[in-house]
Each structure stands twice: as C-alpha cells, then as structure tokens.
C-alpha cells in the first residue's frame, strides 16, 4: 500500500475541529471513505505546535497521518505507509544524534540554504525529503512529501528539540500496529515514456490505499495534465482504445479503395448494382402495361 494516491480526504476526527482544521483540501489520495477507521492517536505538544499521529485503516491496509497545528491554528499534514513510518523513525534517531553533536547556533557557519543534514525516502511514486535546517528562529526538521513528476507538495516542520519525543511516540504506534502496509506485495512495472511531436507522455504505475493505478501524464513545455486509471479497468480501457484504433484503420483504408486505378466511381458502381430496366425500341422506359405485355408468352 502506498501512503498516498489521488484525491482528497476529509478531516473527520473531532479533535481537529476548532483548531484551524478545515474539512478537506489536504493531499491524501484516498478520498473520504466511510469504512475508514481510526485505530489510535497520539498528541504531542512541542514548543508552540501540536502534532497528531493517527493510525488509520481502510480496506487496503494501515497508514499514519501526521498533522501539525501551529499556534495560529494553521495546519499541515503528511501521510506515511507503516513501512515508511518505520524508516522515518530510524532516520529520526540519526538526525537526533547529529543534532546532539552540533554546537550552539552560529549564523556565520550555516550553509546558504540553511540545511545541516538531509535524507530522502522513496515509497512507490512518493518522495520524502528530510532536511535538518537552521534559521533565525532555531533548528528544525522539515519533512516534505512530493509526487514524482509534479503534483501537490505538503510538509511539516518539527522543532529539533522534539525529535526524540516524536520518535518515541512513533515507535509506540509501530510496536502496537506493526510495519506491514497491506495491499500488493509484488514489484510494480517500471514507468514508460512516449514522445509525439512536441508532447511527452509518461506512464507510471503506482499504488495507494485504493489499489494499483496507472498515471498517464501529458507534458509540454508550459503545460502539464494527467489522468489516473485504476487497475481494475485497464482491460476495458485497452479494449475501448483498441476498438477506436480498428475503426480509424478502416476509415483510413476506405478512401484508398475508392480511388484505386481503374476502379469505377462510386456513382457508377451504385448504378451498375441496380437491376436492368425494360425499355422500348427508342430507349424509353416501358410503362407498366408494356412491360407486362412484353413479358407475356406468345400464343
């Protein structure tokens, strides 16, 4: 199971109401599903921020939602598959050890981009960038979640002093619910690329809590769009496309038949297909009585 996929999930938990959380607009791809359950939750107060770690489950498996709520009520959130959460927990230990080895903040020794240490996690079509940074307000761990080849980006910022507390809370949840994502266990096919004129088409196979899907992206220099096709309808999608290919092949072939050398024009072919008409000696068509009389046997 991938931690994220292609839609919006509503904020259904009562704990978010009245704290600046709205009902939707985040980056989780599952859509709000009635069968989704919240199995456990932990709340951490780290400096002026609150962090909620929610273990959720739906028909595809389990995942963890991490929500950050600032002092002003603003919120941001990311989603982690259980296996990704376990990898994140391990990174938190190494980041915490590195942070402990740092001396007091020194503005003159901070890199231009403010990054002190960085790591990256990859899960299906999702990338997670972990950056320990320093600015005028202090040191913090920024966790950014992105989709390959564009798409929404979300992030949370964890004060560096709270990394150990956050790691311990995450460890407790993983001890209780495990690190198994559920869903498809095999290896997904690699992406494909097709170039037509000035357009590029990318075919990427991914997996989320709804299952396996194909994302088809059309990319030009100043334009990008994409569709998502669930695996359960790939065969039907292929059949419809093949049907259109066959119809267009026949449509392109028909004009060629009409203009072959020596072939009679369509009007002549239609006329020749009509039955011969009875005429009199002058070539004029016989009236019904004449035609009938001409066909009667002589006695």
Tab-separated table of C-alpha atoms in Angstrom:
chain	number	residue	atom	x	y	z
A	1	UNK	CA	0.000	0.000	0.000
A	2	UNK	CA	1.248	3.418	-0.794
A	3	UNK	CA	0.681	6.113	1.746
A	4	UNK	CA	-0.910	8.457	-0.711
A	5	UNK	CA	-2.583	8.398	-4.140
A	6	UNK	CA	-5.028	10.761	-5.987
A	7	UNK	CA	-7.875	12.631	-4.221
A	8	UNK	CA	-8.770	14.424	-1.023
A	9	UNK	CA	-9.625	13.113	2.389
A	10	UNK	CA	-11.923	14.991	4.706
A	11	UNK	CA	-10.860	15.691	8.265
A	12	UNK	CA	-13.288	13.568	10.181
A	13	UNK	CA	-11.732	13.447	13.621
A	14	UNK	CA	-13.387	15.672	16.184
A	15	UNK	CA	-10.051	16.623	17.739
A	16	UNK	CA	-9.250	18.902	14.792
A	17	UNK	CA	-12.406	20.997	14.966
A	18	UNK	CA	-11.991	24.413	16.490
A	19	UNK	CA	-8.231	24.272	15.934
A	20	UNK	CA	-7.976	25.766	12.470
A	21	UNK	CA	-8.550	22.461	10.660
A	22	UNK	CA	-10.894	22.551	7.709
A	23	UNK	CA	-12.825	19.697	6.157
A	24	UNK	CA	-10.610	18.671	3.277
A	25	UNK	CA	-8.065	20.252	1.000
A	26	UNK	CA	-5.169	18.077	2.051
A	27	UNK	CA	-3.019	15.843	-0.128
A	28	UNK	CA	-4.153	12.370	0.793
A	29	UNK	CA	-5.335	10.451	-2.244
A	30	UNK	CA	-7.886	8.090	-0.795
A	31	UNK	CA	-10.966	10.287	-0.697
A	32	UNK	CA	-13.113	10.286	2.408
A	33	UNK	CA	-14.287	6.732	2.881
A	34	UNK	CA	-16.976	5.693	5.363
A	35	UNK	CA	-15.199	2.390	6.043
A	36	UNK	CA	-12.004	4.136	7.157
A	37	UNK	CA	-11.249	3.655	10.849
A	38	UNK	CA	-9.003	5.494	13.251
A	39	UNK	CA	-7.235	2.870	15.334
A	40	UNK	CA	-5.093	5.024	17.609
A	41	UNK	CA	-3.878	8.570	18.061
A	42	UNK	CA	-1.173	10.417	19.959
A	43	UNK	CA	-0.863	14.143	20.568
A	44	UNK	CA	2.450	15.884	21.220
A	45	UNK	CA	2.933	19.477	22.347
A	46	UNK	CA	6.344	20.612	21.119
A	47	UNK	CA	7.044	24.257	21.800
A	48	UNK	CA	4.116	26.227	20.329
A	49	UNK	CA	2.983	23.432	17.998
A	50	UNK	CA	0.716	20.434	18.392
A	51	UNK	CA	1.360	17.242	16.465
A	52	UNK	CA	-1.199	14.468	15.995
A	53	UNK	CA	-0.117	10.986	14.954
A	54	UNK	CA	-3.148	8.989	13.809
A	55	UNK	CA	-3.070	5.326	12.838
A	56	UNK	CA	-5.832	4.711	10.307
A	57	UNK	CA	-7.095	1.655	8.483
A	58	UNK	CA	-9.247	1.053	5.450
A	59	UNK	CA	-9.853	-1.889	3.157
A	60	UNK	CA	-6.346	-1.570	1.698
A	61	UNK	CA	-4.356	-1.505	4.904
A	62	UNK	CA	-2.962	0.820	7.543
A	63	UNK	CA	-1.177	4.147	7.405
A	64	UNK	CA	-0.220	7.011	9.691
A	65	UNK	CA	-1.338	10.592	9.264
A	66	UNK	CA	0.925	13.230	10.812
A	67	UNK	CA	-0.805	16.580	11.348
A	68	UNK	CA	0.939	19.753	12.523
A	69	UNK	CA	-1.103	22.585	14.037
A	70	UNK	CA	0.655	25.875	14.645
A	71	UNK	CA	-0.067	28.416	17.354
A	72	UNK	CA	-2.092	30.448	14.838
A	73	UNK	CA	-4.287	27.444	14.003
A	74	UNK	CA	-2.705	26.735	10.650
A	75	UNK	CA	-2.306	23.073	9.861
A	76	UNK	CA	-0.284	20.918	7.524
A	77	UNK	CA	-0.067	17.171	7.236
A	78	UNK	CA	1.692	14.284	5.571
A	79	UNK	CA	0.792	10.612	5.223
A	80	UNK	CA	3.076	7.643	5.773
A	81	UNK	CA	2.670	3.994	4.977
A	82	UNK	CA	3.523	1.868	8.008
A	83	UNK	CA	6.798	0.759	6.393
A	84	UNK	CA	7.654	4.375	5.556
A	85	UNK	CA	6.873	5.396	9.144
A	86	UNK	CA	9.354	2.769	10.363
A	87	UNK	CA	12.022	4.135	8.027
A	88	UNK	CA	11.233	7.664	9.203
A	89	UNK	CA	11.608	6.559	12.831
A	90	UNK	CA	15.105	5.248	12.091
A	91	UNK	CA	16.056	8.496	10.382
A	92	UNK	CA	14.824	10.428	13.404
A	93	UNK	CA	17.380	8.601	15.537
A	94	UNK	CA	20.259	9.514	13.216
A	95	UNK	CA	19.064	13.112	12.886
A	96	UNK	CA	18.790	13.397	16.653
A	97	UNK	CA	22.323	12.066	17.137
A	98	UNK	CA	23.632	14.538	14.576
A	99	UNK	CA	21.727	17.391	16.218
A	100	UNK	CA	23.203	16.492	19.608
A	101	UNK	CA	26.702	16.724	18.148
A	102	UNK	CA	26.173	20.280	16.946
A	103	UNK	CA	27.422	23.178	18.970
A	104	UNK	CA	25.487	26.358	19.703
A	105	UNK	CA	23.940	28.045	16.663
A	106	UNK	CA	26.457	30.101	14.688
A	107	UNK	CA	24.900	32.206	11.906
A	108	UNK	CA	28.273	32.511	10.162
A	109	UNK	CA	28.686	28.739	9.750
A	110	UNK	CA	25.185	27.965	8.444
A	111	UNK	CA	25.022	26.971	4.741
A	112	UNK	CA	23.281	29.377	2.383
A	113	UNK	CA	20.238	27.092	2.109
A	114	UNK	CA	20.169	26.535	5.869
A	115	UNK	CA	20.445	22.738	5.521
A	116	UNK	CA	22.603	20.959	8.082
A	117	UNK	CA	21.734	17.362	7.154
A	118	UNK	CA	19.443	15.814	4.525
A	119	UNK	CA	18.000	12.402	3.662
A	120	UNK	CA	15.419	11.120	1.188
A	121	UNK	CA	12.836	8.322	1.447
A	122	UNK	CA	11.093	6.746	-1.542
A	123	UNK	CA	7.779	4.895	-1.451
A	124	UNK	CA	6.120	3.931	-4.752
A	125	UNK	CA	5.580	7.256	-6.540
A	126	UNK	CA	6.163	9.341	-3.398
A	127	UNK	CA	9.343	11.018	-2.257
A	128	UNK	CA	10.004	12.313	1.241
A	129	UNK	CA	12.747	14.846	1.809
A	130	UNK	CA	14.103	15.167	5.346
A	131	UNK	CA	16.081	18.360	5.952
A	132	UNK	CA	17.528	19.455	9.280
A	133	UNK	CA	17.675	23.221	8.876
A	134	UNK	CA	18.634	26.298	10.820
A	135	UNK	CA	17.287	29.831	10.584
A	136	UNK	CA	16.930	32.854	12.827
A	137	UNK	CA	14.276	31.077	14.911
A	138	UNK	CA	16.322	27.961	15.582
A	139	UNK	CA	16.840	24.449	14.239
A	140	UNK	CA	14.075	22.227	12.929
A	141	UNK	CA	13.449	19.138	10.826
A	142	UNK	CA	11.397	19.787	7.710
A	143	UNK	CA	9.672	16.733	6.225
A	144	UNK	CA	8.403	17.330	2.669
A	145	UNK	CA	6.208	14.903	0.757
A	146	UNK	CA	6.048	15.111	-3.028
A	147	UNK	CA	4.742	13.136	-6.005
A	148	UNK	CA	7.156	12.216	-8.791
A	149	UNK	CA	6.813	14.348	-11.932
A	150	UNK	CA	4.848	17.093	-10.265
A	151	UNK	CA	1.748	17.116	-8.119
A	152	UNK	CA	0.842	18.551	-4.732
A	153	UNK	CA	3.529	19.077	-2.114
A	154	UNK	CA	2.975	19.066	1.629
A	155	UNK	CA	5.304	19.370	4.588
A	156	UNK	CA	5.554	19.570	8.340
A	157	UNK	CA	8.258	21.249	10.416
A	158	UNK	CA	9.325	19.580	13.669
A	159	UNK	CA	11.401	21.592	16.172
A	160	UNK	CA	14.739	19.840	16.565
A	161	UNK	CA	14.317	19.605	20.341
A	162	UNK	CA	11.257	17.430	19.838
A	163	UNK	CA	12.715	14.793	17.505
A	164	UNK	CA	13.320	12.238	20.273
A	165	UNK	CA	9.829	12.695	21.718
A	166	UNK	CA	8.316	12.369	18.247
A	167	UNK	CA	10.390	9.253	17.519
A	168	UNK	CA	9.315	7.595	20.769
A	169	UNK	CA	5.626	8.267	20.070
A	170	UNK	CA	6.012	6.873	16.550
A	171	UNK	CA	7.800	3.810	17.935
A	172	UNK	CA	4.937	3.108	20.345
A	173	UNK	CA	2.422	3.132	17.487
A	174	UNK	CA	4.582	0.900	15.303
A	175	UNK	CA	5.072	-1.553	18.179
A	176	UNK	CA	1.288	-1.781	18.555
A	177	UNK	CA	0.302	-1.965	14.881
A	178	UNK	CA	3.372	-3.241	13.058
A	179	UNK	CA	5.059	-2.073	9.872
A	180	UNK	CA	3.049	-4.064	7.312
A	181	UNK	CA	1.363	-1.823	4.754
A	182	UNK	CA	-1.002	-4.456	3.377
A	183	UNK	CA	-2.016	-4.457	-0.262
A	184	UNK	CA	0.004	-5.694	-3.236
A	185	UNK	CA	3.395	-7.177	-2.306
A	186	UNK	CA	4.956	-7.672	-5.738
A	187	UNK	CA	7.150	-5.354	-7.762
A	188	UNK	CA	5.296	-2.808	-9.869
A	189	UNK	CA	6.251	-2.355	-13.548
A	190	UNK	CA	8.651	0.430	-14.435
A	191	UNK	CA	7.368	3.639	-15.967
A	192	UNK	CA	7.334	4.218	-19.741
A	193	UNK	CA	7.821	7.305	-21.874
A	194	UNK	CA	6.380	8.229	-25.279
A	195	UNK	CA	7.199	11.330	-27.325
A	196	UNK	CA	4.784	12.529	-30.035
A	197	UNK	CA	5.681	15.760	-31.857
A	198	UNK	CA	6.244	18.329	-29.111
A	199	UNK	CA	4.432	16.350	-26.415
A	200	UNK	CA	5.760	13.861	-23.884
A	201	UNK	CA	3.585	11.161	-22.367
A	202	UNK	CA	4.620	9.396	-19.172
A	203	UNK	CA	3.056	6.142	-17.988
A	204	UNK	CA	3.678	5.482	-14.301
A	205	UNK	CA	2.345	2.607	-12.214
A	206	UNK	CA	1.644	3.371	-8.569
A	207	UNK	CA	-0.212	2.037	-5.579
A	208	UNK	CA	-2.220	3.699	-2.851
A	209	UNK	CA	-4.809	2.699	-0.288
A	210	UNK	CA	-7.328	2.156	-3.098
A	211	UNK	CA	-5.107	-0.224	-5.019
A	212	UNK	CA	-2.869	-0.147	-8.096
A	213	UNK	CA	-3.319	2.527	-10.749
A	214	UNK	CA	-1.724	3.934	-13.893
A	215	UNK	CA	-0.999	7.632	-14.095
A	216	UNK	CA	-0.776	8.973	-17.653
A	217	UNK	CA	0.842	12.420	-17.780
A	218	UNK	CA	0.907	14.699	-20.808
A	219	UNK	CA	3.754	17.196	-20.589
A	220	UNK	CA	4.666	20.101	-22.866
A	221	UNK	CA	6.995	23.000	-22.246
A	222	UNK	CA	4.355	25.101	-20.493
A	223	UNK	CA	1.572	22.600	-19.903
A	224	UNK	CA	1.014	19.520	-17.779
A	225	UNK	CA	-2.034	17.356	-17.167
A	226	UNK	CA	-2.647	13.797	-16.044
A	227	UNK	CA	-5.292	11.127	-15.633
A	228	UNK	CA	-5.351	8.180	-13.238
A	229	UNK	CA	-6.693	4.808	-14.391
A	230	UNK	CA	-7.428	2.148	-11.709
A	231	UNK	CA	-6.041	-1.312	-12.431
A	232	UNK	CA	-9.482	-2.901	-12.310
A	233	UNK	CA	-10.492	-1.147	-15.551
A	234	UNK	CA	-7.217	-1.430	-17.503
A	235	UNK	CA	-8.592	-4.257	-19.654
A	236	UNK	CA	-11.745	-2.331	-20.527
A	237	UNK	CA	-9.673	0.806	-21.156
A	238	UNK	CA	-7.444	-1.191	-23.521
A	239	UNK	CA	-10.445	-2.709	-25.344
A	240	UNK	CA	-12.016	0.709	-25.950
A	241	UNK	CA	-8.729	2.090	-27.255
A	242	UNK	CA	-8.213	-0.958	-29.499
A	243	UNK	CA	-11.757	-0.560	-30.864
A	244	UNK	CA	-11.059	3.052	-31.806
A	245	UNK	CA	-7.782	2.012	-33.445
A	246	UNK	CA	-9.602	-0.586	-35.565
A	247	UNK	CA	-12.317	1.869	-36.581
A	248	UNK	CA	-9.818	4.531	-37.593
A	249	UNK	CA	-7.736	1.985	-39.543
A	250	UNK	CA	-10.841	1.045	-41.540
A	251	UNK	CA	-11.764	4.696	-42.010
A	252	UNK	CA	-8.301	5.462	-43.404
A	253	UNK	CA	-8.419	2.419	-45.680
A	254	UNK	CA	-11.829	3.166	-47.297
A	255	UNK	CA	-10.804	6.293	-49.284
A	256	UNK	CA	-7.876	4.334	-50.749
A	257	UNK	CA	-10.296	1.680	-52.030
A	258	UNK	CA	-12.434	4.336	-53.707
A	259	UNK	CA	-9.513	5.801	-55.668
A	260	UNK	CA	-7.769	2.674	-56.907
A	261	UNK	CA	-6.670	2.890	-60.616
A	262	UNK	CA	-9.344	1.555	-62.982
A	263	UNK	CA	-11.999	1.467	-60.289
A	264	UNK	CA	-15.371	2.869	-61.258
A	265	UNK	CA	-16.531	5.956	-59.393
A	266	UNK	CA	-18.974	5.342	-56.536
A	267	UNK	CA	-21.971	6.613	-58.552
A	268	UNK	CA	-21.188	4.223	-61.438
A	269	UNK	CA	-20.766	1.306	-59.048
A	270	UNK	CA	-24.104	2.118	-57.444
A	271	UNK	CA	-25.811	2.318	-60.848
A	272	UNK	CA	-24.323	-0.972	-62.019
A	273	UNK	CA	-25.645	-2.608	-58.916
A	274	UNK	CA	-29.237	-1.682	-59.858
A	275	UNK	CA	-31.298	-4.261	-61.879
A	276	UNK	CA	-31.666	-3.566	-65.626
A	277	UNK	CA	-34.792	-1.643	-66.599
A	278	UNK	CA	-37.049	-2.601	-69.572
A	279	UNK	CA	-37.035	-0.098	-72.461
A	280	UNK	CA	-38.782	0.146	-75.803
A	281	UNK	CA	-37.080	0.394	-79.190
A	282	UNK	CA	-36.446	4.106	-78.690
A	283	UNK	CA	-34.735	3.536	-75.375
A	284	UNK	CA	-37.568	4.999	-73.303
A	285	UNK	CA	-38.713	3.022	-70.285
A	286	UNK	CA	-41.730	0.881	-70.818
A	287	UNK	CA	-44.898	1.709	-68.994
A	288	UNK	CA	-46.107	-0.984	-66.632
A	289	UNK	CA	-48.622	-2.263	-69.149
A	290	UNK	CA	-45.998	-2.523	-71.894
A	291	UNK	CA	-43.545	-4.234	-69.620
A	292	UNK	CA	-46.216	-6.717	-68.558
A	293	UNK	CA	-47.318	-7.315	-72.160
A	294	UNK	CA	-43.750	-7.778	-73.332
A	295	UNK	CA	-43.184	-10.424	-70.730
A	296	UNK	CA	-46.326	-12.386	-71.554
A	297	UNK	CA	-45.811	-15.604	-73.577
A	298	UNK	CA	-46.856	-15.534	-77.256
A	299	UNK	CA	-49.695	-17.790	-78.291
